[in-house]
Amino acid sequence: MKKSGFLVFLLLILQSCGVDSDVLEYAKDQINITLIFPEDDSECTEGIIVSDTQSELVFEWSDENDNSPYIVHLTSLVSSQTELIESDNTDVSITLDRGVAYSWFVTGKINSTSEIWNFYNEGPGLKSTIPYPATAISPVSGASISQTSTSVNLIWNSEDPDDDIVSYDLFFGEAKDPQLYGTDVTETRFNDIPVEAGKIYYWKIITKDSIGNESTSEVFTFSVG
């Protein structure tokens, strides 16, 4: 149903009942609430995931006459069930089923209403995949480096399907559960870390993306000499 669908439907009903032109003009005047979002005939990819099957979306409209409180009439085009959501403001957050088409319109007091809009709730724009745990490039885990080495360069690799990795935290030390050594490292390497001959060292990487997801690598180890 296009934006004007509700108006056409209403006018047809009024005409079938023998209503005169003055009444038809009055019916048109009642459509004075303007819908803003989600847009008509759109594929909505915005919102926030609340579960594998649902997302939360903020519905928005405008009304110069302030006919609050408002009621959002939300209909699932799959089940044909309608939910009524009340709001004192010109926006309201609603939890929706993902992968479902909906129609919606808004009514207010004093016989005010909006057009009917349709949209398909594909899923939220804030969906993000957790980065894959980092892997050790150099030294590889279990390696033994030269006993004459006084420092080591740690190099690792980490990938993310979303390609939004922002930084790394490095944990390093002689304990099997190493302590935090460097925070918010932006390169996949950390150079010139002091080491001593005859010792075993442990390290791991926490990979962080732009949404706040994190992954933790296994604990890598190497010996000197």
Short mmCIF file of N, CA, C and O in Angstrom, two decimals, residues 145-146 148-154 191-196 222 224:
data_model
loop_
_atom_site.label_atom_id
_atom_site.label_comp_id
_atom_site.label_asym_id
_atom_site.label_seq_id
_atom_site.Cartn_x
_atom_site.Cartn_y
_atom_site.Cartn_z
N ILE A 145 63.98 -18.53 20.44
CA ILE A 145 64.77 -17.53 19.74
C ILE A 145 66.20 -17.55 20.26
O ILE A 145 66.49 -18.16 21.29
N SER A 146 67.08 -16.87 19.58
CA SER A 146 68.50 -16.90 19.91
C SER A 146 68.76 -16.46 21.34
O SER A 146 68.17 -15.50 21.84
N THR A 148 71.20 -15.04 22.39
CA THR A 148 71.89 -13.74 22.44
C THR A 148 70.90 -12.57 22.30
O THR A 148 71.30 -11.41 22.38
N SER A 149 69.63 -12.90 22.09
CA SER A 149 68.63 -11.84 21.92
C SER A 149 68.40 -11.10 23.23
O SER A 149 68.27 -11.71 24.30
N THR A 150 68.36 -9.80 23.15
CA THR A 150 68.06 -8.97 24.33
C THR A 150 66.68 -8.31 24.21
O THR A 150 66.20 -7.69 25.16
N SER A 151 66.06 -8.44 23.05
CA SER A 151 64.70 -7.91 22.85
C SER A 151 64.01 -8.75 21.78
O SER A 151 64.65 -9.49 21.03
N VAL A 152 62.71 -8.60 21.73
CA VAL A 152 61.92 -9.36 20.76
C VAL A 152 60.84 -8.45 20.17
O VAL A 152 60.34 -7.54 20.85
N ASN A 153 60.52 -8.69 18.91
CA ASN A 153 59.40 -8.01 18.26
C ASN A 153 58.24 -9.01 18.15
O ASN A 153 58.39 -10.04 17.50
N LEU A 154 57.14 -8.71 18.80
CA LEU A 154 55.97 -9.59 18.71
C LEU A 154 55.11 -9.15 17.54
O LEU A 154 54.76 -7.97 17.41
N ASN A 191 57.25 -3.73 19.13
CA ASN A 191 58.69 -3.90 18.96
C ASN A 191 59.49 -3.68 20.26
O ASN A 191 59.04 -3.00 21.18
N ASP A 192 60.67 -4.27 20.25
CA ASP A 192 61.71 -4.00 21.25
C ASP A 192 61.27 -4.28 22.68
O ASP A 192 61.48 -3.46 23.60
N ILE A 193 60.69 -5.45 22.89
CA ILE A 193 60.34 -5.86 24.25
C ILE A 193 61.54 -6.57 24.86
O ILE A 193 62.05 -7.55 24.30
N PRO A 194 62.05 -6.10 26.01
CA PRO A 194 63.25 -6.71 26.61
C PRO A 194 63.03 -8.16 27.03
O PRO A 194 61.98 -8.49 27.60
N VAL A 195 64.00 -9.02 26.72
CA VAL A 195 63.95 -10.43 27.14
C VAL A 195 65.35 -10.83 27.64
O VAL A 195 66.34 -10.15 27.35
N GLU A 196 65.40 -11.97 28.36
CA GLU A 196 66.67 -12.46 28.89
C GLU A 196 66.86 -13.93 28.51
O GLU A 196 65.90 -14.69 28.41
N PHE A 222 57.16 -18.55 24.03
CA PHE A 222 58.46 -18.75 23.37
C PHE A 222 59.55 -18.70 24.43
O PHE A 222 59.35 -18.18 25.54
N VAL A 224 63.90 -18.12 25.23
CA VAL A 224 65.11 -17.44 24.75
C VAL A 224 66.28 -18.38 25.00
O VAL A 224 66.70 -18.59 26.13
#
